[in-house]
Amino acid sequence: MSGEKTALITGITGQDGQHLSELLDTKGYEVFGLIRGQRNARREAFEAEFPFVHLVEADLTDPTSLLAAVRASEADEVYNLGAISHVGYSFRNPQLTADVTAKGVLNLLEAIRSSGRADQVRFYQASTSEMFGGLDYNRPGNGYTEDSLFHPRSPYGVAKLYAHWIARNYRESYGMFVATGILFNHEGERRGLEFVTRKITDGVARIHHGMQSHIVLGDLWPKRDWGYAGDYVRGMWQMLQHDEPDDFVLATGETHSIEEFLTLAFSQIGIEDWTPYVRQDPQFMRPAEVDILLGDPTKAEKVLGWKREVDFPGLVQRMVEHDLKVVAGP
Ligand code: NAP
Ligand code: G4F
């Protein structure tokens, strides 16, 4: 092994997995990534873009494969980013969501213990602001903190709450170095097209190039605390370099509605009134919605020295500029 440290990342093909692989590579890490299923187009695209990553075949629902992955990587740091992560999908497939997003974490923690490496591994759990819920009785005020009340509103949020607590329980019970990052929405060029920000920026680019007439969305009033994924994976790494395992909120401290996102995105292509270009369809509305998310990152800023660099207008601008180029083609 040539790197100073070795990391194993689950969910490596996802948005955060890609950003984190890149970051750890620049820091000299040997990077292992969990890949599931048979060879497919996504895997081939990943291998072409990240040739330095050692891919290990495993699935969060398959304990034997996880034990083999932990043994093969001999990881110093394990980042558990793998999940069914789409809130709307979790309503349609709640059992799969529980198996992967909740029990998958337990499977991975047990694999680490069974490997005999529990004392050597530093573990990061990808917790989420979806655990808070944004309801009247626990509105965020100046921003949710690590100590705010949880009230998840989706099968995804409930699964993540189990994951959060089992991770903390392994820290308390077995003395493992387990850090949880309660991350608010983070977006960027690598965001999946099924999430609202990327759906909008991709749609705006297609409208600009005459390839699409409008974007079909669900509710437009919910508010999110949107940051840039590149800033947030730096925070994950910082949590595992800290001397104590702990829980940290990463957020921008600002909240904006989907309508505000639309306004900034369309203004990038010179459209001030986006209403003729947006339609709504109940299929994109959820049985229970999280009205507002707003985080307070003070602890991460003070204890870790974490600071986000990209602001909300900067985020929208870079996503639209990227999609305008992608849609235009080579
Ligand atoms: P993402 O793009 O949806 O990626 C999810 C990853 O999980 C993919 O690599 C996927 O692999 C993998 N996965 C799904 N099922 C799996 C299974 N059974 N076994 C192993 N891997 C599996 O998610 P993301 O935006 O990068 O988010 C990373 C993590 O942070 C997730 O846990 C998410 O819930 C959490 N989080 C995200 C945000 C955010 O705003 N992005 C905020 C808070 C927390 P395939 O390619 O094979 O499908
Ligand atoms: O982009 P979204 O699907 O993200 P959501 O539900 O906030 O979840 C994301 O952030 C969480 C952190 O808070 C992560 F834990 C989670 O894994 C994921 O990354 O939806 C954002 C908002 C919602 O209010 C949704 O109802 O946009 C609304 N929305 C309106 N139309 C839509 C659409 N969402 C999607 N995905 N697609 C629509 O057409």
PDB file of N, CA, C and O in Angstrom, residues 82-110:
ATOM      1  N   GLY A  82     -23.450   4.754   1.762  1.00  0.00           N
ATOM      2  CA  GLY A  82     -24.422   3.962   0.988  1.00  0.00           C
ATOM      3  C   GLY A  82     -25.795   4.027   1.631  1.00  0.00           C
ATOM      4  O   GLY A  82     -25.927   3.942   2.843  1.00  0.00           O
ATOM      5  N   ALA A  83     -26.819   4.195   0.819  1.00  0.00           N
ATOM      6  CA  ALA A  83     -28.192   4.265   1.338  1.00  0.00           C
ATOM      7  C   ALA A  83     -29.179   4.311   0.179  1.00  0.00           C
ATOM      8  O   ALA A  83     -28.823   4.698  -0.932  1.00  0.00           O
ATOM      9  N   ILE A  84     -30.425   3.942   0.456  1.00  0.00           N
ATOM     10  CA  ILE A  84     -31.532   4.401  -0.370  1.00  0.00           C
ATOM     11  C   ILE A  84     -31.717   5.826   0.125  1.00  0.00           C
ATOM     12  O   ILE A  84     -32.133   6.045   1.262  1.00  0.00           O
ATOM     13  N   SER A  85     -31.412   6.818  -0.703  1.00  0.00           N
ATOM     14  CA  SER A  85     -31.314   8.189  -0.189  1.00  0.00           C
ATOM     15  C   SER A  85     -32.412   9.117  -0.704  1.00  0.00           C
ATOM     16  O   SER A  85     -32.450  10.288  -0.313  1.00  0.00           O
ATOM     17  N   HIS A  86     -33.271   8.616  -1.583  1.00  0.00           N
ATOM     18  CA  HIS A  86     -34.323   9.472  -2.144  1.00  0.00           C
ATOM     19  C   HIS A  86     -35.588   9.363  -1.293  1.00  0.00           C
ATOM     20  O   HIS A  86     -36.162   8.278  -1.138  1.00  0.00           O
ATOM     21  N   VAL A  87     -36.006  10.491  -0.741  1.00  0.00           N
ATOM     22  CA  VAL A  87     -37.110  10.507   0.217  1.00  0.00           C
ATOM     23  C   VAL A  87     -38.409  10.021  -0.440  1.00  0.00           C
ATOM     24  O   VAL A  87     -39.147   9.193   0.120  1.00  0.00           O
ATOM     25  N   GLY A  88     -38.706  10.506  -1.641  1.00  0.00           N
ATOM     26  CA  GLY A  88     -39.933  10.100  -2.333  1.00  0.00           C
ATOM     27  C   GLY A  88     -39.949   8.607  -2.604  1.00  0.00           C
ATOM     28  O   GLY A  88     -40.958   7.916  -2.374  1.00  0.00           O
ATOM     29  N   TYR A  89     -38.823   8.065  -3.051  1.00  0.00           N
ATOM     30  CA  TYR A  89     -38.712   6.626  -3.332  1.00  0.00           C
ATOM     31  C   TYR A  89     -38.931   5.818  -2.055  1.00  0.00           C
ATOM     32  O   TYR A  89     -39.496   4.726  -2.084  1.00  0.00           O
ATOM     33  N   SER A  90     -38.485   6.346  -0.930  1.00  0.00           N
ATOM     34  CA  SER A  90     -38.598   5.592   0.328  1.00  0.00           C
ATOM     35  C   SER A  90     -40.058   5.354   0.725  1.00  0.00           C
ATOM     36  O   SER A  90     -40.360   4.383   1.413  1.00  0.00           O
ATOM     37  N   PHE A  91     -40.973   6.240   0.290  1.00  0.00           N
ATOM     38  CA  PHE A  91     -42.400   6.000   0.552  1.00  0.00           C
ATOM     39  C   PHE A  91     -42.908   4.824  -0.286  1.00  0.00           C
ATOM     40  O   PHE A  91     -43.813   4.107   0.128  1.00  0.00           O
ATOM     41  N   ARG A  92     -42.319   4.649  -1.471  1.00  0.00           N
ATOM     42  CA  ARG A  92     -42.778   3.572  -2.357  1.00  0.00           C
ATOM     43  C   ARG A  92     -42.118   2.237  -2.003  1.00  0.00           C
ATOM     44  O   ARG A  92     -42.676   1.186  -2.266  1.00  0.00           O
ATOM     45  N   ASN A  93     -40.932   2.279  -1.421  1.00  0.00           N
ATOM     46  CA  ASN A  93     -40.195   1.061  -1.058  1.00  0.00           C
ATOM     47  C   ASN A  93     -39.673   1.152   0.376  1.00  0.00           C
ATOM     48  O   ASN A  93     -38.454   1.150   0.614  1.00  0.00           O
ATOM     49  N   PRO A  94     -40.594   1.218   1.349  1.00  0.00           N
ATOM     50  CA  PRO A  94     -40.155   1.432   2.736  1.00  0.00           C
ATOM     51  C   PRO A  94     -39.371   0.268   3.316  1.00  0.00           C
ATOM     52  O   PRO A  94     -38.467   0.475   4.136  1.00  0.00           O
ATOM     53  N   GLN A  95     -39.685  -0.968   2.872  1.00  0.00           N
ATOM     54  CA  GLN A  95     -38.974  -2.107   3.465  1.00  0.00           C
ATOM     55  C   GLN A  95     -37.533  -2.185   2.977  1.00  0.00           C
ATOM     56  O   GLN A  95     -36.606  -2.404   3.766  1.00  0.00           O
ATOM     57  N   LEU A  96     -37.361  -1.968   1.671  1.00  0.00           N
ATOM     58  CA  LEU A  96     -35.987  -1.937   1.140  1.00  0.00           C
ATOM     59  C   LEU A  96     -35.200  -0.799   1.807  1.00  0.00           C
ATOM     60  O   LEU A  96     -34.024  -0.937   2.154  1.00  0.00           O
ATOM     61  N   THR A  97     -35.873   0.325   2.005  1.00  0.00           N
ATOM     62  CA  THR A  97     -35.208   1.465   2.650  1.00  0.00           C
ATOM     63  C   THR A  97     -34.739   1.088   4.055  1.00  0.00           C
ATOM     64  O   THR A  97     -33.613   1.417   4.458  1.00  0.00           O
ATOM     65  N   ALA A  98     -35.595   0.370   4.788  1.00  0.00           N
ATOM     66  CA  ALA A  98     -35.198  -0.051   6.140  1.00  0.00           C
ATOM     67  C   ALA A  98     -34.020  -1.018   6.075  1.00  0.00           C
ATOM     68  O   ALA A  98     -33.064  -0.920   6.853  1.00  0.00           O
ATOM     69  N   ASP A  99     -34.067  -1.950   5.113  1.00  0.00           N
ATOM     70  CA  ASP A  99     -32.997  -2.955   5.015  1.00  0.00           C
ATOM     71  C   ASP A  99     -31.645  -2.306   4.707  1.00  0.00           C
ATOM     72  O   ASP A  99     -30.624  -2.687   5.265  1.00  0.00           O
ATOM     73  N   VAL A 100     -31.642  -1.336   3.807  1.00  0.00           N
ATOM     74  CA  VAL A 100     -30.365  -0.751   3.355  1.00  0.00           C
ATOM     75  C   VAL A 100     -29.941   0.403   4.266  1.00  0.00           C
ATOM     76  O   VAL A 100     -28.826   0.438   4.786  1.00  0.00           O
ATOM     77  N   THR A 101     -30.863   1.353   4.449  1.00  0.00           N
ATOM     78  CA  THR A 101     -30.497   2.623   5.092  1.00  0.00           C
ATOM     79  C   THR A 101     -30.399   2.470   6.610  1.00  0.00           C
ATOM     80  O   THR A 101     -29.574   3.126   7.247  1.00  0.00           O
ATOM     81  N   ALA A 102     -31.239   1.600   7.179  1.00  0.00           N
ATOM     82  CA  ALA A 102     -31.175   1.382   8.629  1.00  0.00           C
ATOM     83  C   ALA A 102     -30.297   0.180   8.956  1.00  0.00           C
ATOM     84  O   ALA A 102     -29.206   0.315   9.512  1.00  0.00           O
ATOM     85  N   LYS A 103     -30.742  -1.018   8.538  1.00  0.00           N
ATOM     86  CA  LYS A 103     -30.030  -2.224   8.981  1.00  0.00           C
ATOM     87  C   LYS A 103     -28.652  -2.370   8.339  1.00  0.00           C
ATOM     88  O   LYS A 103     -27.761  -3.008   8.914  1.00  0.00           O
ATOM     89  N   GLY A 104     -28.482  -1.761   7.181  1.00  0.00           N
ATOM     90  CA  GLY A 104     -27.167  -1.812   6.524  1.00  0.00           C
ATOM     91  C   GLY A 104     -26.060  -1.280   7.423  1.00  0.00           C
ATOM     92  O   GLY A 104     -24.930  -1.779   7.406  1.00  0.00           O
ATOM     93  N   VAL A 105     -26.366  -0.265   8.196  1.00  0.00           N
ATOM     94  CA  VAL A 105     -25.355   0.327   9.098  1.00  0.00           C
ATOM     95  C   VAL A 105     -24.969  -0.678  10.182  1.00  0.00           C
ATOM     96  O   VAL A 105     -23.788  -0.845  10.505  1.00  0.00           O
ATOM     97  N   LEU A 106     -25.980  -1.346  10.714  1.00  0.00           N
ATOM     98  CA  LEU A 106     -25.726  -2.371  11.729  1.00  0.00           C
ATOM     99  C   LEU A 106     -24.864  -3.482  11.125  1.00  0.00           C
ATOM    100  O   LEU A 106     -23.890  -3.936  11.746  1.00  0.00           O
ATOM    101  N   ASN A 107     -25.216  -3.911   9.912  1.00  0.00           N
ATOM    102  CA  ASN A 107     -24.427  -4.962   9.254  1.00  0.00           C
ATOM    103  C   ASN A 107     -22.959  -4.544   9.123  1.00  0.00           C
ATOM    104  O   ASN A 107     -22.049  -5.343   9.360  1.00  0.00           O
ATOM    105  N   LEU A 108     -22.738  -3.286   8.768  1.00  0.00           N
ATOM    106  CA  LEU A 108     -21.366  -2.818   8.548  1.00  0.00           C
ATOM    107  C   LEU A 108     -20.604  -2.698   9.878  1.00  0.00           C
ATOM    108  O   LEU A 108     -19.435  -3.092   9.980  1.00  0.00           O
ATOM    109  N   LEU A 109     -21.272  -2.181  10.898  1.00  0.00           N
ATOM    110  CA  LEU A 109     -20.618  -2.069  12.208  1.00  0.00           C
ATOM    111  C   LEU A 109     -20.268  -3.458  12.748  1.00  0.00           C
ATOM    112  O   LEU A 109     -19.183  -3.670  13.314  1.00  0.00           O
ATOM    113  N   GLU A 110     -21.166  -4.419  12.562  1.00  0.00           N
ATOM    114  CA  GLU A 110     -20.893  -5.784  13.026  1.00  0.00           C
ATOM    115  C   GLU A 110     -19.750  -6.404  12.225  1.00  0.00           C
ATOM    116  O   GLU A 110     -18.946  -7.159  12.773  1.00  0.00           O
TER     117      GLU A 110
END
